[in-house]
CSV table of C-alpha atoms (C1' of nucleotides) in Angstrom, one decimal:
chain,number,residue,atom,x,y,z
G,726,MET,CA,72.3,112.3,55.6
G,727,ARG,CA,75.0,113.1,56.9
G,728,SER,CA,75.5,116.7,57.4
G,729,ASN,CA,78.6,119.1,56.0
G,730,ALA,CA,79.7,119.3,59.4
G,731,GLU,CA,80.0,115.7,60.2
G,732,LEU,CA,81.4,115.0,57.1
G,733,ALA,CA,83.8,118.0,57.8
G,734,TYR,CA,84.3,116.7,60.9
G,735,THR,CA,85.4,113.1,59.4
G,736,LYS,CA,87.4,114.3,56.9
G,737,LEU,CA,89.6,116.8,59.0
G,738,ARG,CA,89.9,114.6,61.6
G,739,GLU,CA,91.5,112.0,59.5
G,740,MET,CA,93.9,114.6,57.9
G,741,ALA,CA,95.0,115.9,61.5
G,742,VAL,CA,95.6,112.7,62.9
G,743,ASN,CA,97.9,112.3,59.9
G,744,TYR,CA,99.4,115.7,59.8
G,745,GLU,CA,98.0,116.4,56.5
G,746,LEU,CA,97.1,120.1,58.1
G,747,PRO,CA,100.1,122.0,57.5
G,748,PRO,CA,102.5,121.7,61.0
G,749,GLY,CA,102.9,124.5,62.4
G,750,SER,CA,101.0,126.8,59.8
G,751,ARG,CA,98.1,128.4,59.3
G,752,VAL,CA,95.2,125.6,58.0
G,753,ASN,CA,93.7,127.4,54.8
G,754,GLU,CA,89.9,127.5,55.1
G,755,VAL,CA,89.0,128.6,51.8
G,756,TRP,CA,91.3,125.9,50.1
G,757,LEU,CA,89.6,123.3,52.9
G,758,SER,CA,86.5,124.6,51.7
G,759,GLN,CA,87.0,124.1,47.7
G,760,ARG,CA,88.5,120.5,48.3
G,761,LEU,CA,85.4,119.6,50.3
G,762,GLY,CA,83.0,121.0,48.1
G,763,MET,CA,81.2,123.1,51.1
G,764,SER,CA,81.0,126.5,52.8
G,765,ARG,CA,83.6,127.4,55.5
G,766,VAL,CA,81.1,127.3,58.2
G,767,PRO,CA,80.8,123.4,58.4
G,768,ILE,CA,84.3,123.5,57.9
G,769,ARG,CA,85.0,126.0,60.9
G,770,GLU,CA,82.8,124.1,63.3
G,771,ALA,CA,84.8,121.0,62.7
G,772,LEU,CA,88.0,122.6,63.3
G,773,ASN,CA,86.6,124.0,66.7
G,774,ARG,CA,85.7,120.6,68.0
G,775,LEU,CA,89.3,119.5,66.8
G,776,VAL,CA,90.9,122.1,68.8
G,777,SER,CA,89.3,120.9,72.0
G,778,GLU,CA,90.4,117.3,71.1
G,779,GLY,CA,94.0,118.4,70.6
G,780,LEU,CA,93.9,117.3,67.2
G,781,VAL,CA,94.3,121.3,65.9
G,782,ARG,CA,95.6,124.3,67.7
G,783,SER,CA,94.3,127.6,67.2
G,784,SER,CA,95.6,131.2,67.6
G,785,ALA,CA,93.4,134.5,68.1
G,786,GLY,CA,93.5,136.6,64.6
G,787,ILE,CA,95.3,133.8,63.1
G,788,GLY,CA,92.9,131.2,62.6
G,789,PHE,CA,93.6,126.9,63.0
G,790,ILE,CA,97.3,125.8,63.1
G,791,GLY,CA,98.0,122.5,62.2
G,792,ARG,CA,99.4,120.5,64.8
G,793,HIS,CA,103.4,119.2,65.2
G,794,VAL,CA,105.1,116.1,66.3
G,795,GLU,CA,106.4,117.2,69.9
G,796,ALA,CA,107.9,115.3,71.9
G,797,PRO,CA,107.2,116.0,75.3
G,798,GLU,CA,103.5,115.7,73.7
G,799,VAL,CA,104.0,112.0,72.8
G,800,CYS,CA,105.6,110.8,76.5
G,801,GLU,CA,102.7,113.0,78.1
G,802,LEU,CA,100.0,110.9,76.1
G,803,TYR,CA,102.1,107.8,76.8
G,804,ASP,CA,101.9,108.4,80.4
G,805,ILE,CA,98.5,108.7,80.3
G,806,ARG,CA,97.7,105.7,78.5
G,807,ALA,CA,99.8,103.7,80.6
G,808,ASP,CA,97.8,104.8,83.7
G,809,LEU,CA,94.5,104.3,82.3
G,810,GLU,CA,95.5,100.9,80.9
G,811,ALA,CA,97.4,99.6,83.4
G,812,GLY,CA,94.7,101.2,85.9
G,813,ALA,CA,91.7,99.6,84.1
G,814,LEU,CA,93.4,96.1,83.9
G,815,HIS,CA,93.8,96.3,87.6
G,816,ARG,CA,90.2,97.5,87.8
G,817,ALA,CA,89.2,94.4,86.1
G,818,ALA,CA,91.6,92.5,88.1
G,819,VAL,CA,89.6,93.3,91.2
G,820,ALA,CA,86.5,92.7,89.8
G,821,GLY,CA,87.2,89.1,88.4
G,822,ALA,CA,86.5,90.2,85.3
G,823,ASP,CA,85.6,87.6,82.8
G,824,THR,CA,88.6,86.8,80.3
G,825,GLY,CA,87.3,84.2,78.1
G,826,GLY,CA,86.3,86.7,75.6
G,827,LEU,CA,89.8,87.0,74.9
G,828,ALA,CA,90.3,83.8,73.1
G,829,ALA,CA,89.6,85.6,69.9
G,830,LEU,CA,92.5,88.0,70.6
G,831,GLU,CA,94.7,85.5,71.8
G,832,ALA,CA,93.9,83.4,68.0
G,833,THR,CA,94.7,86.9,66.5
G,834,THR,CA,97.9,87.5,67.7
G,835,LYS,CA,99.4,84.2,66.7
G,836,ARG,CA,98.2,84.5,63.8
G,837,ILE,CA,100.2,87.9,63.3
G,838,LEU,CA,103.4,86.3,65.3
G,839,LYS,CA,103.2,83.7,62.5
G,840,ALA,CA,104.3,85.9,59.5
G,841,PRO,CA,104.5,89.6,60.6
G,842,GLY,CA,105.8,90.7,57.5
G,843,ARG,CA,102.9,89.8,55.6
G,844,TYR,CA,100.7,92.3,57.3
G,845,ALA,CA,100.0,95.7,56.3
G,846,ILE,CA,100.7,98.6,58.7
G,847,ARG,CA,97.4,99.7,59.0
G,848,GLU,CA,96.2,96.2,59.8
G,849,LEU,CA,98.7,96.1,62.5
G,850,ILE,CA,98.1,99.2,64.3
G,851,ALA,CA,94.2,98.4,64.4
G,852,GLU,CA,95.2,95.2,65.9
G,853,ASP,CA,97.5,96.8,68.5
G,854,GLU,CA,95.0,99.4,69.4
G,855,ALA,CA,91.8,96.6,69.5
G,856,PHE,CA,94.1,94.8,71.7
G,857,HIS,CA,94.6,97.3,74.1
G,858,MET,CA,91.2,98.8,74.0
G,859,ALA,CA,89.9,95.2,74.7
G,860,LEU,CA,92.1,95.0,77.8
G,861,ALA,CA,90.9,98.1,79.1
G,862,ASN,CA,87.4,97.3,78.6
G,863,LEU,CA,87.7,94.7,80.6
G,864,ALA,CA,86.6,96.8,83.2
G,865,PRO,CA,83.9,98.9,80.9
G,866,ASN,CA,84.4,102.5,81.0
G,867,PRO,CA,82.7,104.8,78.2
G,868,GLU,CA,84.5,108.1,79.5
G,869,ARG,CA,87.7,106.4,79.8
G,870,GLU,CA,87.5,104.8,76.0
G,871,VAL,CA,86.6,108.1,74.8
G,872,ILE,CA,90.2,109.4,76.3
G,873,LEU,CA,92.1,106.6,75.3
G,874,ARG,CA,90.7,106.9,71.5
G,875,ASN,CA,91.6,110.5,71.6
G,876,VAL,CA,95.5,109.5,72.6
G,877,ASN,CA,95.6,106.6,70.3
G,878,ALA,CA,94.5,108.9,67.6
G,879,ARG,CA,97.3,111.6,68.4
G,880,VAL,CA,100.0,109.2,68.4
G,881,ARG,CA,99.1,106.9,65.8
G,882,PHE,CA,101.8,108.6,63.2
G,883,VAL,CA,104.9,107.5,65.6
G,884,ARG,CA,102.9,104.4,66.7
G,885,ARG,CA,102.6,103.6,63.0
G,886,MET,CA,106.5,103.9,62.5
G,887,ASN,CA,107.3,101.8,65.5
G,888,LEU,CA,105.7,98.9,63.6
G,889,GLU,CA,107.9,99.4,60.4
G,890,THR,CA,110.2,96.9,61.0
G,891,ALA,CA,109.4,93.0,61.4
G,892,VAL,CA,111.8,93.0,64.5
G,893,ARG,CA,109.4,95.5,66.3
G,894,ARG,CA,106.4,93.4,65.1
G,895,ARG,CA,106.9,90.5,66.8
G,896,GLN,CA,108.4,92.2,69.7
G,897,ALA,CA,105.2,93.9,70.4
G,898,PHE,CA,103.0,91.2,69.5
G,899,GLU,CA,104.8,88.2,71.4
G,900,GLU,CA,104.7,91.0,74.4
G,901,HIS,CA,100.7,90.8,73.5
G,902,HIS,CA,100.7,87.3,73.6
G,903,ALA,CA,102.3,86.9,77.2
G,904,ILE,CA,99.8,89.5,78.5
G,905,LEU,CA,97.4,87.1,77.0
G,906,GLN,CA,98.5,83.9,78.5
G,907,ALA,CA,98.8,85.4,81.9
G,908,LEU,CA,95.1,86.5,81.5
G,909,LEU,CA,93.9,83.5,80.5
G,910,LYS,CA,95.5,81.8,83.3
G,911,ASN,CA,93.5,84.4,85.9
G,912,ASP,CA,97.2,86.0,86.4
G,913,TRP,CA,96.3,89.3,87.1
G,914,THR,CA,99.3,90.5,88.7
G,915,SER,CA,101.7,89.0,86.0
G,916,ALA,CA,99.3,90.5,83.5
G,917,VAL,CA,99.5,94.2,85.0
G,918,ASN,CA,103.1,94.2,84.9
G,919,LEU,CA,103.7,92.9,81.7
G,920,LEU,CA,101.2,95.4,80.3
G,921,ARG,CA,103.2,98.1,81.8
G,922,SER,CA,106.6,96.9,80.9
G,923,HIS,CA,104.8,96.6,77.5
G,924,LEU,CA,103.6,100.1,77.6
G,925,ALA,CA,107.2,101.3,79.1
G,926,VAL,CA,109.3,100.1,75.9
G,927,SER,CA,106.3,101.2,73.3
G,928,ALA,CA,106.7,104.7,74.8
G,929,GLU,CA,110.2,104.5,74.9
G,930,LYS,CA,110.2,103.8,71.1
G,931,ALA,CA,107.8,105.9,70.3
G,932,LEU,CA,109.5,108.6,71.9
G,933,GLY,CA,112.9,107.6,69.8
G,934,LEU,CA,110.9,108.1,67.0
G,935,THR,CA,109.8,111.7,67.1
G,936,ARG,CA,112.8,113.2,65.3
G,937,ALA,CA,112.3,110.3,62.6
G,938,ALA,CA,108.8,111.5,62.3
G,939,GLN,CA,109.3,115.3,62.3
G,940,ALA,CA,111.6,114.5,59.7
G,941,VAL,CA,109.4,112.4,57.3
G,942,LEU,CA,106.7,115.7,57.8
G,943,ALA,CA,109.6,118.1,56.8
G,944,SER,CA,110.6,116.1,53.7
G,945,ARG,CA,106.6,116.1,52.9
G,946,SER,CA,106.5,120.1,53.1
G,947,ASP,CA,109.4,120.5,51.0
G,948,ALA,CA,108.1,118.1,48.3
X,1007,MET,CA,90.7,141.9,72.3
X,1008,ARG,CA,88.8,138.8,73.0
X,1009,SER,CA,86.6,137.9,70.1
X,1010,ASN,CA,83.3,137.2,70.6
X,1011,ALA,CA,83.9,133.1,70.2
X,1012,GLU,CA,86.2,133.2,73.1
X,1013,LEU,CA,83.6,135.3,75.1
X,1014,ALA,CA,80.9,133.0,74.1
X,1015,TYR,CA,83.3,129.9,75.2
X,1016,THR,CA,84.1,131.0,78.3
X,1017,LYS,CA,80.1,132.1,78.7
X,1018,LEU,CA,79.0,129.0,77.9
X,1019,ARG,CA,81.2,126.4,79.5
X,1020,GLU,CA,80.5,128.0,82.8
X,1021,MET,CA,77.0,127.6,81.9
X,1022,ALA,CA,77.4,124.3,81.1
X,1023,VAL,CA,79.7,123.2,83.8
X,1024,ASN,CA,76.6,124.4,86.5
X,1025,TYR,CA,73.6,122.6,84.2
X,1026,GLU,CA,72.6,126.4,83.3
X,1027,LEU,CA,72.1,124.7,79.8
X,1028,PRO,CA,68.6,122.8,79.8
X,1029,PRO,CA,69.6,119.4,80.9
X,1030,GLY,CA,68.1,116.6,78.2
X,1031,SER,CA,66.8,119.7,76.0
X,1032,ARG,CA,67.7,121.5,72.8
X,1033,VAL,CA,69.8,124.5,73.4
X,1034,ASN,CA,68.3,127.6,71.9
X,1035,GLU,CA,70.6,129.0,69.9
X,1036,VAL,CA,68.5,132.4,69.5
X,1037,TRP,CA,67.7,133.0,72.6
X,1038,LEU,CA,71.9,132.5,73.4
X,1039,SER,CA,72.6,134.7,70.8
X,1040,GLN,CA,70.5,137.8,72.2
X,1041,ARG,CA,71.4,137.0,75.6
X,1042,LEU,CA,75.1,137.2,75.1
X,1043,GLY,CA,74.8,140.0,72.5
X,1044,MET,CA,76.3,138.2,69.4
X,1045,SER,CA,75.4,136.1,66.5
X,1046,ARG,CA,74.8,132.5,66.3
X,1047,VAL,CA,77.6,131.4,64.8
X,1048,PRO,CA,80.5,132.2,67.3
X,1049,ILE,CA,77.7,130.6,69.6
X,1050,ARG,CA,77.9,127.7,67.6
X,1051,GLU,CA,81.4,127.3,67.2
X,1052,ALA,CA,81.9,127.5,71.1
X,1053,LEU,CA,79.3,124.9,71.5
X,1054,ASN,CA,80.9,122.7,69.3
X,1055,ARG,CA,84.1,123.0,71.4
X,1056,LEU,CA,81.9,122.1,74.5
X,1057,VAL,CA,80.8,119.1,72.5
X,1058,SER,CA,84.2,117.5,71.9
X,1059,GLU,CA,85.0,118.3,75.8
X,1060,GLY,CA,81.7,116.3,77.0
X,1061,LEU,CA,80.1,119.3,78.2
X,1062,VAL,CA,77.4,119.6,75.6
X,1063,ARG,CA,75.4,117.1,73.8
X,1064,SER,CA,74.7,117.2,70.2
X,1065,SER,CA,72.2,115.5,67.9
X,1066,ALA,CA,71.9,115.8,64.0
X,1067,GLY,CA,68.9,117.9,63.2
X,1068,ILE,CA,68.4,118.7,66.5
X,1069,GLY,CA,71.2,120.7,67.5
X,1070,PHE,CA,72.9,121.0,70.8
X,1071,ILE,CA,71.6,119.6,74.3
X,1072,GLY,CA,72.0,120.4,77.7
X,1073,ARG,CA,73.7,117.4,79.8
X,1074,HIS,CA,72.4,115.8,82.3
X,1075,VAL,CA,73.8,114.6,85.5
X,1076,GLU,CA,74.5,110.6,84.7
X,1077,ALA,CA,75.2,108.2,87.4
X,1078,PRO,CA,77.4,106.0,85.2
X,1079,GLU,CA,79.3,109.1,84.0
X,1080,VAL,CA,80.6,110.5,87.5
X,1081,CYS,CA,81.3,107.0,88.5
X,1082,GLU,CA,83.8,106.8,85.1
X,1083,LEU,CA,85.3,110.1,85.3
X,1084,TYR,CA,85.8,109.4,89.3
X,1085,ASP,CA,87.8,106.6,88.3
X,1086,ILE,CA,89.9,108.3,85.1
X,1087,ARG,CA,90.6,110.7,88.0
X,1088,ALA,CA,91.7,108.2,90.5
X,1089,ASP,CA,93.7,106.5,87.8
X,1090,LEU,CA,95.6,109.6,86.7
X,1091,GLU,CA,95.8,111.2,90.0
X,1092,ALA,CA,97.3,107.9,91.6
X,1093,GLY,CA,99.4,107.1,88.5
X,1094,ALA,CA,100.9,110.4,88.8
X,1095,LEU,CA,101.8,110.2,92.6
X,1096,HIS,CA,103.3,106.9,91.8
X,1097,ARG,CA,105.3,108.3,89.0
X,1098,ALA,CA,106.3,111.7,91.3
X,1099,ALA,CA,107.5,109.1,94.0
X,1100,VAL,CA,109.9,106.8,91.4
X,1101,ALA,CA,111.2,110.1,90.1
X,1102,GLY,CA,112.3,111.1,94.0
X,1103,ALA,CA,110.1,114.7,93.4
X,1104,ASP,CA,111.0,117.7,95.4
X,1105,THR,CA,107.8,117.7,97.7
X,1106,GLY,CA,109.1,121.0,99.5
X,1107,GLY,CA,106.6,123.0,97.6
X,1108,LEU,CA,103.9,121.1,99.7
X,1109,ALA,CA,104.4,123.5,102.7
X,1110,ALA,CA,102.2,126.0,101.5
X,1111,LEU,CA,99.1,123.7,100.6
X,1112,GLU,CA,99.7,122.0,104.1
X,1113,ALA,CA,99.4,125.6,105.6
X,1114,THR,CA,96.2,126.2,103.9
X,1115,THR,CA,94.8,122.4,104.8
X,1116,LYS,CA,95.4,123.2,108.5
X,1117,ARG,CA,93.9,126.6,108.0
X,1118,ILE,CA,90.6,125.3,106.3
X,1119,LEU,CA,90.5,122.4,108.8
X,1120,LYS,CA,90.5,125.2,112.1
X,1121,ALA,CA,87.1,126.3,110.8
X,1122,PRO,CA,85.8,124.5,107.7
X,1123,GLY,CA,82.1,126.2,108.5
X,1124,ARG,CA,83.4,129.5,107.4
X,1125,TYR,CA,84.3,129.0,103.9
X,1126,ALA,CA,82.4,129.7,100.9
X,1127,ILE,CA,81.7,126.4,99.1
X,1128,ARG,CA,83.2,127.7,96.1
X,1129,GLU,CA,86.4,128.5,98.0
X,1130,LEU,CA,86.5,125.3,99.3
X,1131,ILE,CA,85.9,123.8,95.8
X,1132,ALA,CA,89.1,125.8,94.6
X,1133,GLU,CA,91.0,124.5,97.4
X,1134,ASP,CA,89.9,121.1,96.8
X,1135,GLU,CA,90.7,120.8,93.2
X,1136,ALA,CA,94.5,122.8,93.5
X,1137,PHE,CA,95.2,120.4,96.0
X,1138,HIS,CA,94.7,117.8,93.6
X,1139,MET,CA,96.4,119.0,90.9
X,1140,ALA,CA,99.4,120.2,92.9
X,1141,LEU,CA,100.0,116.7,93.6
X,1142,ALA,CA,99.3,115.3,90.4
X,1143,ASN,CA,101.6,118.6,88.8
X,1144,LEU,CA,104.2,116.6,91.2
X,1145,ALA,CA,104.9,114.6,88.0
X,1146,PRO,CA,104.3,117.5,85.5
X,1147,ASN,CA,102.2,116.5,82.8
X,1148,PRO,CA,100.1,119.6,80.7
X,1149,GLU,CA,98.1,116.8,78.7
X,1150,ARG,CA,97.4,115.1,82.2
X,1151,GLU,CA,96.4,118.7,83.5
X,1152,VAL,CA,93.9,119.0,80.6
X,1153,ILE,CA,92.2,115.7,81.1
X,1154,LEU,CA,91.9,116.3,85.0
X,1155,ARG,CA,90.5,119.8,84.3
X,1156,ASN,CA,87.8,118.8,82.2
X,1157,VAL,CA,87.1,115.9,84.5
X,1158,ASN,CA,86.8,118.3,87.6
X,1159,ALA,CA,84.6,120.3,85.6
X,1160,ARG,CA,82.1,117.5,84.9
X,1161,VAL,CA,81.9,116.4,88.3
X,1162,ARG,CA,81.8,120.0,89.9
X,1163,PHE,CA,78.4,120.0,90.6
X,1164,VAL,CA,78.3,116.9,92.5
X,1165,ARG,CA,81.6,117.8,94.3
X,1166,ARG,CA,81.0,120.9,95.6
X,1167,MET,CA,77.4,119.2,97.1
X,1168,ASN,CA,79.7,116.6,99.1
X,1169,LEU,CA,81.4,119.9,100.6
X,1170,GLU,CA,78.1,121.5,101.7
X,1171,THR,CA,78.3,119.7,105.3
X,1172,ALA,CA,81.0,120.9,108.0
X,1173,VAL,CA,81.0,116.9,108.5
X,1174,ARG,CA,82.6,116.2,105.2
X,1175,ARG,CA,84.5,119.0,105.2
X,1176,ARG,CA,86.4,117.9,107.8
X,1177,GLN,CA,86.5,114.5,106.8
X,1178,ALA,CA,87.7,115.4,103.3
X,1179,PHE,CA,91.0,118.1,104.4
X,1180,GLU,CA,91.8,116.0,107.3
X,1181,GLU,CA,92.2,113.6,104.8
X,1182,HIS,CA,94.5,115.6,102.6
X,1183,HIS,CA,96.5,116.8,105.5
X,1184,ALA,CA,96.9,113.2,106.0
X,1185,ILE,CA,98.4,112.9,102.6
X,1186,LEU,CA,100.6,115.9,102.8
X,1187,GLN,CA,101.8,114.8,106.0
X,1188,ALA,CA,103.0,111.5,104.5
X,1189,LEU,CA,104.6,113.5,101.5
X,1190,LEU,CA,106.4,116.0,103.3
X,1191,LYS,CA,107.7,112.8,105.4
X,1192,ASN,CA,108.8,111.5,101.4
X,1193,ASP,CA,106.7,108.3,102.9
X,1194,TRP,CA,105.1,107.9,99.1
X,1195,THR,CA,103.8,104.7,99.7
X,1196,SER,CA,101.6,105.6,102.2
X,1197,ALA,CA,101.1,109.0,100.3
X,1198,VAL,CA,99.6,107.0,97.5
X,1199,ASN,CA,97.7,104.6,99.1
X,1200,LEU,CA,96.1,107.6,101.4
X,1201,LEU,CA,95.2,108.9,98.3
X,1202,ARG,CA,93.6,106.3,96.2
X,1203,SER,CA,91.2,105.7,99.4
X,1204,HIS,CA,90.6,109.4,99.9
X,1205,LEU,CA,89.4,109.0,96.2
X,1206,ALA,CA,87.5,106.2,96.4
X,1207,VAL,CA,85.4,108.0,99.6
X,1208,SER,CA,84.7,111.1,97.6
X,1209,ALA,CA,83.7,108.5,94.5
X,1210,GLU,CA,81.3,107.2,96.9
X,1211,LYS,CA,80.2,110.2,98.3
X,1212,ALA,CA,79.7,112.1,94.7
X,1213,LEU,CA,77.9,108.8,93.2
X,1214,GLY,CA,75.7,108.7,96.5
X,1215,LEU,CA,74.8,112.7,95.6
X,1216,THR,CA,73.9,112.2,91.7
X,1217,ARG,CA,70.0,111.7,93.1
X,1218,ALA,CA,69.8,114.7,95.2
X,1219,ALA,CA,72.0,116.5,91.9
X,1220,GLN,CA,68.8,115.1,90.0
X,1221,ALA,CA,66.4,116.7,92.0
X,1222,VAL,CA,67.6,120.4,92.1
X,1223,LEU,CA,68.1,120.4,88.8
X,1224,ALA,CA,64.6,119.3,88.4
X,1225,SER,CA,63.2,122.0,90.8
X,1226,ARG,CA,64.9,124.4,88.8
X,1227,SER,CA,63.0,123.8,85.4
X,1228,ASP,CA,60.3,123.3,87.7
X,1229,ALA,CA,60.6,127.2,88.9
H,358,DT,C1',122.7,144.0,50.0
H,359,DG,C1',120.3,144.6,53.7
H,360,DT,C1',116.4,146.4,55.9
H,361,DA,C1',112.2,149.4,56.7
H,362,DT,C1',107.7,150.3,54.6
H,363,DG,C1',103.6,151.1,51.9
H,364,DC,C1',100.2,148.6,49.4
H,365,DA,C1',97.7,145.1,47.7
H,366,DT,C1',95.4,140.7,48.2
H,367,DA,C1',94.1,137.0,50.7
H,368,DC,C1',92.7,135.4,54.9
H,369,DT,C1',89.8,135.5,59.1
H,370,DG,C1',85.6,136.3,62.4
H,371,DT,C1',81.3,136.6,62.1
H,372,DA,C1',76.5,139.4,60.6
H,373,DT,C1',72.5,137.9,57.9
H,374,DA,C1',69.8,135.4,54.7
H,375,DC,C1',67.1,131.4,53.5
H,376,DA,C1',66.1,126.6,52.7
H,377,DG,C1',64.9,122.5,54.9
H,378,DT,C1',63.7,120.4,59.5
H,379,DT,C1',61.4,120.2,63.9
H,380,DC,C1',58.0,120.6,67.0
H,381,DA,C1',54.2,122.3,69.9
H,382,DA,C1',49.5,123.3,68.8
H,383,DC,C1',45.1,122.4,66.4
H,384,DT,C1',41.8,120.1,64.6
H,385,DG,C1',39.0,116.0,63.3
H,386,DT,C1',37.6,111.6,63.8
H,387,DA,C1',36.6,106.9,66.3
B,193,DT,C1',38.3,111.4,75.7
B,194,DA,C1',42.3,109.9,73.0
B,195,DC,C1',45.1,109.6,68.9
B,196,DA,C1',46.4,110.8,64.3
B,197,DG,C1',46.9,113.8,61.0
B,198,DT,C1',48.2,118.8,60.0
B,199,DT,C1',49.4,123.4,60.4
B,200,DG,C1',52.5,127.2,61.2
B,201,DA,C1',56.3,128.9,64.0
B,202,DA,C1',60.6,128.2,65.8
B,203,DC,C1',65.0,126.4,65.1
B,204,DT,C1',69.0,124.3,62.8
B,205,DG,C1',72.4,124.0,59.5
B,206,DT,C1',75.0,126.6,56.1
B,207,DA,C1',75.7,129.7,52.2
B,208,DT,C1',77.1,134.3,51.4
B,209,DA,C1',78.6,138.7,51.9
B,210,DC,C1',81.4,142.0,54.4
B,211,DA,C1',84.4,144.5,57.7
B,212,DG,C1',88.9,144.3,59.5
B,213,DT,C1',93.1,142.2,59.8
B,214,DA,C1',98.0,139.4,58.6
B,215,DT,C1',100.7,138.6,55.2
B,216,DG,C1',103.7,138.5,51.0
B,217,DC,C1',106.0,141.1,47.8
B,218,DA,C1',107.8,145.5,45.8
B,219,DT,C1',109.9,149.6,46.1
B,220,DA,C1',112.9,152.9,48.2
B,221,DC,C1',116.9,154.1,51.3
B,222,DA,C1',121.1,153.3,53.9
DNA sequence: TGTATGCATACTGTATACAGTTCAACTGTA
DNA sequence: TACAGTTGAACTGTATACAGTATGCATACA
């Protein structure tokens, strides 16, 4: 039986990732407490964890504050992501990691490329993140995985906007395919270079979407 | 006036960094509450934040547990550190960052190299961390800085053991000096390579010290 | 009409209480 | 002597209460 604090953490983390905690404003603890059917204490415990994860802000005397889409933050997180993912792939190359396990990933990528338009955005996001995590985990490092999962969560909103058009979907998964082709040929140098380029394009697109993301959130709070 | 939760966070974080919370055992909340002169609530709020920062463990029904020195974790954190720091320096190179501000760092490094034995270990640790952070911040990225500060805190204990001998001190700061020399000549390629080598050596030394660190902690708990 | 002030309400931070759980110490038995 | 079961103290998770603070709103004044 999970504790109330754990339940609160799961729910509030999901809300924070999706910008459902009021961006730039105080998070109303009493309202959340009624909404989640528990006292404020486990909610505050969960919010404290989310503060350390960069998913909620806090301010003395004010309490907890919903995070906002910030272009500099998106940029910084994509840079971190690029350095950790490319670094991991380079480490896998140096270690001569077995790439056989990527065949399943290649099959999935091909299946998506056949008809990118018929996939739910949330499935594509999941596949996108799984692809990148699988590559990084060719050089296993649980601590790096924790950081990447956090970075993924924090940029998921703009990343998903980046995959809303068929054009961008096709481009992204074709780039995945090219990376996988290189890896399956054990052409590590090409794979690392292709990954870096892919991440640079993704960062540029995501950054370009921060204004649109902010507009979406603004219209939500007007409603 | 800082809140009790903030005071608790500062104090408990310091204790966690120094392995003063019982490694592998339950953290006694009542004892801490008496010790810090406040109720358990702000202490639990602080401990929750430290859980998300990897400085404390938690287990359902058991509560909070002090972290241990783990060789795999040290290794993983050093890999992350290497990828982020080298990545940052590479970004600074690409951006043609101004290295003029490093002259002060070079002066400090030279001063330490004159008589490494006369410095308190805590000063050397601070200078070591400041050196690396200054290099990383040649390509400013506040989110990366947060991660690096956390990684530094988590490996500080073994890192400090690595600087307890004059031999290792001299070696480390000579490597700093070489990196700075390359940077002041705008030889970015050499600087990145020297930094990578330096970090690899540091990782190896730190990893070699995990057993000794574990022994130190074991003898503490026997006392 | 705009701004300042006062007040009431809502909210935060945290102390305390309590039900349920964990664990160390003890006892009985093989 | 070792081990399983029991017991009770200590501990955790969290609900509730409350003092202090933030904020929104109403009123007064320039």
